[in-house]
């Protein structure tokens, strides 16, 4: 399938230095892999340094690129500043920030402790804010001609979603930050965009979000009009495009990549999808007869 293939031409991110939070696993690792294949140097961060070291070896062997693993809890501003310092020490510059690190779990909201709610808000919203602020200040101070911030939000950032309320609340904040800074920081050459992915199964997050047989009970592909879940490469293609100069005129945009999933949930009469053709014949006859 075409969408499983790399999209951009070779060298599209040549010598770009890109920091990917949560880059040691899941979708962050998939996007990092493609950035490396396109010629970028990538800094991957996570709280788990062993995971990062394993990812570094795997990614370097697979792509021939250069990966710098830096342990960081994005909730801690000093640790984020240390990532920036380590990046500049290793590569002398930084061109892109991908705010990908996230935390989430499903739960009825009334079952959450205040600390549980804070934990998700802190990772998602405060973490994205910490990274954005540290890297943005650097780019502005150093008068770097151009740089890019790419935020990973969700399709429920604008609709909200039951049972993931801390995540929905935090992602809505990240969305507002994306659009606000796209205007405010464009004069400094900083483009700010976001991607809202629908279901893209990963081993870690997916198993935590839908544990046990919930995965089979709520088969995500049934919610998607195109009839399948996302492939990591198609998300990586979009992320690489938004990181690259090919998207230089795109600023403040949130691109949804979900096969139409959230709109299927939104349209008032979308449930009519289940009506078979014969019933449509009958319904049409009934509606027309009413008109007469
Ligand atoms: C209720 C819970 C809980 C649960 C943790 N807590 N899990 N409460 N239900 N399932 C509570 C704890 O009891 C504690 O509160 C507080 O949350 C903090 O928990 P810790 O384990 O100390 O926090 P921490 O180690 O920082 O773990 C963070 C985490 C974890 C978010 C809880 O799940 C995590 O790190 N996940 C990995 C990242 C991840 O899931 N990424 C994928 C995001 S996907 P108390 O009061 O007891 O101290 C995404 C998009 C989804 O966001 C889109 C789908 C289409």
CSV table of C-alpha atoms and ligand atoms in Angstrom, one decimal:
chain,number,residue,atom,x,y,z
A,1,UNK,CA,0.0,0.0,0.0
A,2,UNK,CA,1.2,3.5,-0.9
A,3,UNK,CA,0.4,4.9,2.6
A,4,UNK,CA,2.8,2.4,4.2
A,5,UNK,CA,5.7,3.8,2.2
A,6,UNK,CA,8.0,6.8,3.0
A,7,UNK,CA,6.7,9.9,1.2
A,8,UNK,CA,9.3,12.6,1.2
A,9,UNK,CA,12.4,12.6,-1.1
A,10,UNK,CA,15.8,11.6,0.3
A,11,UNK,CA,17.5,14.3,2.3
A,12,UNK,CA,14.4,16.3,3.0
A,13,UNK,CA,15.5,16.8,6.6
A,14,UNK,CA,19.3,16.7,5.9
A,15,UNK,CA,21.4,18.0,8.9
A,16,UNK,CA,18.2,19.2,10.8
A,17,UNK,CA,18.4,18.6,14.5
A,18,UNK,CA,15.1,17.5,15.9
A,19,UNK,CA,14.2,16.8,19.6
A,20,UNK,CA,11.4,14.2,20.0
A,21,UNK,CA,10.0,13.9,23.5
A,22,UNK,CA,8.9,10.4,24.2
A,23,UNK,CA,11.0,9.4,21.2
A,24,UNK,CA,12.1,6.1,22.7
A,25,UNK,CA,8.9,4.1,22.0
A,26,UNK,CA,5.6,4.0,20.1
A,27,UNK,CA,4.7,6.7,17.7
A,28,UNK,CA,7.6,8.9,18.9
A,29,UNK,CA,10.0,6.2,17.9
A,30,UNK,CA,8.3,5.7,14.5
A,31,UNK,CA,8.5,9.5,13.7
A,32,UNK,CA,12.1,9.6,14.9
A,33,UNK,CA,13.0,6.7,12.6
A,34,UNK,CA,11.7,8.5,9.6
A,35,UNK,CA,13.3,11.8,10.5
A,36,UNK,CA,16.6,9.9,10.7
A,37,UNK,CA,16.0,8.2,7.3
A,38,UNK,CA,15.5,11.7,5.8
A,39,UNK,CA,18.9,12.9,7.1
A,40,UNK,CA,18.1,14.5,10.4
A,41,UNK,CA,19.9,14.1,13.7
A,42,UNK,CA,17.5,13.2,16.4
A,43,UNK,CA,17.5,13.7,20.2
A,44,UNK,CA,15.1,11.3,22.0
A,45,UNK,CA,13.9,11.9,25.5
A,46,UNK,CA,12.0,9.8,28.1
A,47,UNK,CA,12.0,9.2,31.8
A,48,UNK,CA,13.4,5.7,31.2
A,49,UNK,CA,17.0,5.9,30.1
A,50,UNK,CA,17.5,2.2,29.5
A,51,UNK,CA,14.6,2.3,27.0
A,52,UNK,CA,16.3,5.3,25.3
A,53,UNK,CA,19.6,3.5,25.0
A,54,UNK,CA,18.1,0.5,23.4
A,55,UNK,CA,16.1,2.7,21.0
A,56,UNK,CA,19.3,4.6,20.1
A,57,UNK,CA,21.1,1.4,19.1
A,58,UNK,CA,18.1,0.2,17.2
A,59,UNK,CA,17.5,3.4,15.3
A,60,UNK,CA,21.1,4.1,14.5
A,61,UNK,CA,21.5,0.5,13.1
A,62,UNK,CA,18.3,0.8,11.1
A,63,UNK,CA,18.9,4.3,9.6
A,64,UNK,CA,22.6,5.0,9.9
A,65,UNK,CA,21.7,8.3,11.5
A,66,UNK,CA,22.9,9.9,14.7
A,67,UNK,CA,20.7,9.6,17.9
A,68,UNK,CA,21.3,11.4,21.2
A,69,UNK,CA,19.3,9.9,24.1
A,70,UNK,CA,18.6,12.2,27.0
A,71,UNK,CA,16.7,11.3,30.1
A,72,UNK,CA,14.1,13.8,30.9
A,73,UNK,CA,10.8,14.1,32.7
A,74,UNK,CA,9.1,16.9,30.7
A,75,UNK,CA,7.2,18.0,33.9
A,76,UNK,CA,10.5,19.3,35.2
A,77,UNK,CA,11.6,22.6,33.6
A,78,UNK,CA,15.3,22.2,34.7
A,79,UNK,CA,15.4,18.8,33.0
A,80,UNK,CA,14.0,20.2,29.8
A,81,UNK,CA,16.6,23.0,29.9
A,82,UNK,CA,19.2,20.2,30.3
A,83,UNK,CA,17.9,18.5,27.1
A,84,UNK,CA,18.4,21.8,25.2
A,85,UNK,CA,21.9,22.2,26.6
A,86,UNK,CA,22.9,18.6,25.7
A,87,UNK,CA,21.5,19.0,22.2
A,88,UNK,CA,23.5,22.2,21.6
A,89,UNK,CA,26.6,20.6,23.1
A,90,UNK,CA,26.3,17.5,20.8
A,91,UNK,CA,25.0,19.1,17.6
A,92,UNK,CA,25.7,22.9,18.0
A,93,UNK,CA,22.1,23.8,17.1
A,94,UNK,CA,18.5,22.7,17.2
A,95,UNK,CA,15.9,23.1,14.5
A,96,UNK,CA,12.7,21.3,15.5
A,97,UNK,CA,10.8,20.2,18.6
A,98,UNK,CA,8.2,17.5,18.5
A,99,UNK,CA,6.1,17.6,21.6
A,100,UNK,CA,5.1,13.9,21.6
A,101,UNK,CA,5.4,12.7,25.2
A,102,UNK,CA,2.1,12.0,26.8
A,103,UNK,CA,0.4,10.2,29.7
A,104,UNK,CA,-3.1,8.9,29.7
A,105,UNK,CA,-5.4,6.3,31.2
A,106,UNK,CA,-9.1,5.6,31.0
A,107,UNK,CA,-11.1,6.1,34.1
A,108,UNK,CA,-14.5,7.5,35.3
A,109,UNK,CA,-13.4,11.0,36.4
A,110,UNK,CA,-14.9,10.7,39.9
A,111,UNK,CA,-12.6,7.8,40.6
A,112,UNK,CA,-9.5,10.0,40.0
A,113,UNK,CA,-7.5,11.4,42.8
A,114,UNK,CA,-6.4,15.1,42.4
A,115,UNK,CA,-2.9,13.8,41.9
A,116,UNK,CA,-4.0,11.4,39.1
A,117,UNK,CA,-5.6,14.3,37.3
A,118,UNK,CA,-2.6,16.4,37.8
A,119,UNK,CA,-0.2,13.7,36.6
A,120,UNK,CA,-1.8,13.6,33.1
A,121,UNK,CA,-2.2,17.4,32.9
A,122,UNK,CA,1.5,17.9,34.0
A,123,UNK,CA,2.9,15.5,31.5
A,124,UNK,CA,0.8,16.6,28.6
A,125,UNK,CA,0.1,20.3,29.1
A,126,UNK,CA,2.9,21.4,31.4
A,127,UNK,CA,5.4,19.2,29.6
A,128,UNK,CA,4.6,20.6,26.2
A,129,UNK,CA,4.7,24.1,27.7
A,130,UNK,CA,8.0,23.5,29.4
A,131,UNK,CA,9.6,22.3,26.1
A,132,UNK,CA,8.0,25.0,24.0
A,133,UNK,CA,9.1,27.7,26.4
A,134,UNK,CA,12.7,26.5,26.8
A,135,UNK,CA,13.2,25.9,23.1
A,136,UNK,CA,11.3,29.0,22.0
A,137,UNK,CA,13.3,31.3,24.3
A,138,UNK,CA,16.5,29.8,22.8
A,139,UNK,CA,15.5,30.3,19.2
A,140,UNK,CA,14.4,33.9,20.0
A,141,UNK,CA,17.6,34.7,21.9
A,142,UNK,CA,19.8,33.3,19.3
A,143,UNK,CA,17.9,34.9,16.4
A,144,UNK,CA,17.7,31.5,14.6
A,145,UNK,CA,16.1,32.3,11.2
A,146,UNK,CA,13.7,29.4,11.2
A,147,UNK,CA,12.6,26.6,13.5
A,148,UNK,CA,9.5,24.4,14.0
A,149,UNK,CA,7.4,23.2,16.9
A,150,UNK,CA,5.1,20.3,16.2
A,151,UNK,CA,2.6,19.2,18.9
A,152,UNK,CA,0.8,15.9,19.0
A,153,UNK,CA,-2.8,16.5,20.2
A,154,UNK,CA,-5.8,14.2,19.8
A,155,UNK,CA,-9.1,14.5,17.9
A,156,UNK,CA,-10.9,14.9,21.2
A,157,UNK,CA,-8.9,18.1,21.9
A,158,UNK,CA,-11.8,20.1,20.5
A,159,UNK,CA,-14.7,17.8,21.3
A,160,UNK,CA,-13.6,16.6,24.7
A,161,UNK,CA,-14.1,12.9,25.5
A,162,UNK,CA,-15.6,11.0,28.4
A,163,UNK,CA,-13.3,8.7,30.5
A,164,UNK,CA,-10.1,10.5,29.4
A,165,UNK,CA,-11.0,13.9,30.9
A,166,UNK,CA,-7.5,14.9,32.1
A,167,UNK,CA,-6.0,14.1,28.7
A,168,UNK,CA,-8.8,15.9,26.9
A,169,UNK,CA,-8.4,19.0,29.1
A,170,UNK,CA,-4.6,19.0,28.6
A,171,UNK,CA,-4.7,18.4,24.9
A,172,UNK,CA,-7.2,21.3,24.5
A,173,UNK,CA,-4.6,23.5,26.2
A,174,UNK,CA,-1.9,22.3,23.8
A,175,UNK,CA,-4.2,23.0,20.9
A,176,UNK,CA,-4.7,26.6,22.2
A,177,UNK,CA,-1.0,27.0,22.7
A,178,UNK,CA,-0.3,25.8,19.1
A,179,UNK,CA,-2.7,28.4,17.6
A,180,UNK,CA,-1.6,31.2,19.9
A,181,UNK,CA,2.1,30.8,19.3
A,182,UNK,CA,1.7,30.3,15.6
A,183,UNK,CA,0.7,34.0,15.5
A,184,UNK,CA,2.9,35.4,18.2
A,185,UNK,CA,6.2,33.6,17.3
A,186,UNK,CA,5.9,33.7,13.5
A,187,UNK,CA,7.9,36.9,13.5
A,188,UNK,CA,10.8,35.0,15.1
A,189,UNK,CA,10.7,32.4,12.3
A,190,UNK,CA,9.1,29.8,14.5
A,191,UNK,CA,6.3,27.8,12.9
A,192,UNK,CA,3.9,26.0,15.3
A,193,UNK,CA,1.6,23.2,14.1
A,194,UNK,CA,-0.1,20.2,15.5
A,195,UNK,CA,-1.2,16.7,14.4
A,196,UNK,CA,-4.4,15.1,15.8
A,197,UNK,CA,-4.0,11.4,15.3
A,198,UNK,CA,-6.9,9.0,15.6
A,199,UNK,CA,-6.3,5.3,16.4
A,200,UNK,CA,-2.7,4.3,15.7
A,201,UNK,CA,-2.1,1.2,17.8
A,202,UNK,CA,1.1,0.9,19.7
A,203,UNK,CA,2.2,-1.8,22.1
A,204,UNK,CA,2.6,0.4,25.2
A,205,UNK,CA,-0.1,3.1,25.2
A,206,UNK,CA,-2.7,1.0,23.4
A,207,UNK,CA,-2.4,-1.9,26.0
A,208,UNK,CA,-2.8,0.6,28.8
A,209,UNK,CA,-5.7,2.5,27.2
A,210,UNK,CA,-7.6,-0.7,26.3
A,211,UNK,CA,-6.4,-3.4,28.6
A,212,UNK,CA,-7.5,-7.1,28.6
A,213,UNK,CA,-10.3,-8.0,26.2
A,214,UNK,CA,-11.4,-4.3,25.9
A,215,UNK,CA,-9.3,-4.2,22.7
A,216,UNK,CA,-11.5,-6.8,21.0
A,217,UNK,CA,-14.8,-5.5,22.5
A,218,UNK,CA,-14.1,-2.0,21.2
A,219,UNK,CA,-12.3,-2.8,18.0
A,220,UNK,CA,-11.2,0.7,17.0
A,221,UNK,CA,-11.3,0.1,13.3
A,222,UNK,CA,-15.1,-0.3,13.5
A,223,UNK,CA,-15.2,3.4,14.5
A,224,UNK,CA,-13.2,4.5,11.4
A,225,UNK,CA,-15.1,5.2,8.2
A,226,UNK,CA,-12.1,4.1,6.0
A,227,UNK,CA,-12.3,0.7,7.9
A,228,UNK,CA,-8.9,0.5,9.4
A,229,UNK,CA,-6.6,1.9,12.0
A,230,UNK,CA,-3.5,4.1,11.1
A,231,UNK,CA,-0.1,2.8,10.0
A,232,UNK,CA,2.8,4.4,11.8
A,233,UNK,CA,4.5,5.3,8.5
A,234,UNK,CA,1.6,7.5,7.4
A,235,UNK,CA,1.8,9.5,10.7
A,236,UNK,CA,5.6,9.7,10.2
A,237,UNK,CA,5.1,11.0,6.7
A,238,UNK,CA,2.8,13.8,7.9
A,239,UNK,CA,5.1,14.7,10.8
A,240,UNK,CA,8.2,14.8,8.5
A,241,UNK,CA,6.3,17.0,6.1
A,242,UNK,CA,5.3,19.4,8.8
A,243,UNK,CA,8.9,19.5,10.2
A,244,UNK,CA,10.4,20.1,6.7
A,245,UNK,CA,10.6,23.2,4.7
A,246,UNK,CA,8.1,21.8,2.2
A,247,UNK,CA,5.4,23.0,4.7
A,248,UNK,CA,7.0,26.5,5.2
A,249,UNK,CA,3.6,28.2,4.5
A,250,UNK,CA,1.7,26.0,7.0
A,251,UNK,CA,1.5,27.7,10.4
A,252,UNK,CA,-1.1,27.3,13.2
A,253,UNK,CA,-2.7,24.3,11.5
A,254,UNK,CA,-3.9,21.2,13.2
A,255,UNK,CA,-4.0,18.3,10.8
A,256,UNK,CA,-6.3,15.4,11.7
A,257,UNK,CA,-5.2,12.0,10.6
A,258,UNK,CA,-7.9,9.5,11.7
A,259,UNK,CA,-9.7,8.1,8.6
A,260,UNK,CA,-12.7,10.3,9.4
A,261,UNK,CA,-13.2,8.7,12.9
A,262,UNK,CA,-14.1,11.8,14.9
A,263,UNK,CA,-16.5,13.1,12.3
A,264,UNK,CA,-18.3,9.8,12.3
A,265,UNK,CA,-19.0,10.3,15.9
A,266,UNK,CA,-20.1,13.9,15.3
A,267,UNK,CA,-22.7,13.8,12.5
A,268,UNK,CA,-26.2,13.6,13.9
A,269,UNK,CA,-27.4,11.1,11.3
A,270,UNK,CA,-24.2,9.1,10.9
A,271,UNK,CA,-25.8,6.1,12.6
A,272,UNK,CA,-27.8,5.6,9.3
A,273,UNK,CA,-24.6,4.0,8.0
A,274,UNK,CA,-26.1,0.8,9.3
A,275,UNK,CA,-29.3,1.0,7.2
A,276,UNK,CA,-29.1,-1.7,4.4
A,277,UNK,CA,-30.0,-0.9,0.8
A,278,UNK,CA,-33.4,-2.6,0.8
A,279,UNK,CA,-34.4,-0.6,3.8
A,280,UNK,CA,-33.5,2.6,2.0
A,281,UNK,CA,-35.9,1.6,-0.8
A,282,UNK,CA,-38.6,1.2,1.8
A,283,UNK,CA,-37.7,4.4,3.7
A,284,UNK,CA,-37.7,6.4,0.5
A,285,UNK,CA,-41.1,5.1,-0.4
A,286,UNK,CA,-42.4,6.1,3.0
A,287,UNK,CA,-40.9,9.6,2.9
A,288,UNK,CA,-42.2,10.3,-0.6
A,289,UNK,CA,-45.7,9.1,0.3
A,290,UNK,CA,-45.7,11.4,3.3
A,291,UNK,CA,-45.0,14.4,1.0
A,292,UNK,CA,-48.1,13.6,-1.1
B,1,LIG,C1,-6.8,5.9,38.2
B,1,LIG,C2,-4.5,6.2,38.3
B,1,LIG,C3,-4.3,5.2,37.2
B,1,LIG,C4,-5.5,4.6,36.7
B,1,LIG,C5,-2.3,6.0,37.8
B,1,LIG,N1,-3.2,6.6,38.6
B,1,LIG,N2,-3.0,5.1,36.9
B,1,LIG,N3,-5.7,6.5,38.8
B,1,LIG,N4,-6.7,5.0,37.2
B,1,LIG,N5,-5.4,3.7,35.7
B,1,LIG,C6,-2.9,7.6,39.6
B,1,LIG,C7,-2.0,7.0,40.7
B,1,LIG,O1,-2.7,6.3,41.6
B,1,LIG,C8,-1.5,8.3,41.2
B,1,LIG,O2,-2.4,9.0,42.1
B,1,LIG,C9,-1.3,9.2,40.0
B,1,LIG,O3,-2.2,8.7,39.0
B,1,LIG,C10,0.1,9.2,39.5
B,1,LIG,O4,0.4,7.8,39.2
B,1,LIG,P1,2.0,7.4,39.0
B,1,LIG,O5,2.0,6.0,38.6
B,1,LIG,O6,2.7,7.8,40.2
B,1,LIG,O7,2.4,8.4,37.9
B,1,LIG,P2,3.5,8.2,36.8
B,1,LIG,O8,4.5,7.1,37.1
B,1,LIG,O9,4.0,9.5,36.5
B,1,LIG,O10,2.6,7.6,35.5
B,1,LIG,C11,2.1,8.4,34.6
B,1,LIG,C12,0.9,7.6,33.9
B,1,LIG,C13,1.4,6.3,33.2
B,1,LIG,C14,0.2,8.6,33.0
B,1,LIG,C15,0.0,7.3,35.1
B,1,LIG,O11,0.2,5.6,32.7
B,1,LIG,C16,2.3,6.6,32.1
B,1,LIG,O12,3.4,7.0,32.3
B,1,LIG,N6,1.9,6.2,30.9
B,1,LIG,C17,2.8,6.2,29.7
B,1,LIG,C18,2.5,7.2,28.8
B,1,LIG,C19,1.3,7.0,28.0
B,1,LIG,O13,0.3,6.4,28.4
B,1,LIG,N7,1.3,7.5,26.8
B,1,LIG,C20,0.2,7.3,25.8
B,1,LIG,C21,-0.6,8.5,25.7
B,1,LIG,S1,-1.7,8.2,24.4
B,1,LIG,P3,-2.3,8.9,43.7
B,1,LIG,O14,-3.4,9.8,44.2
B,1,LIG,O15,-2.6,7.5,44.0
B,1,LIG,O16,-0.9,9.3,44.1
B,1,LIG,C22,-2.7,9.6,24.4
B,1,LIG,C23,-3.6,9.7,23.2
B,1,LIG,C24,-4.7,8.8,23.1
B,1,LIG,O17,-2.7,10.4,25.2
B,1,LIG,C25,-5.5,8.9,21.8
B,1,LIG,C26,-6.3,7.6,21.5
B,1,LIG,C27,-7.0,7.7,20.2
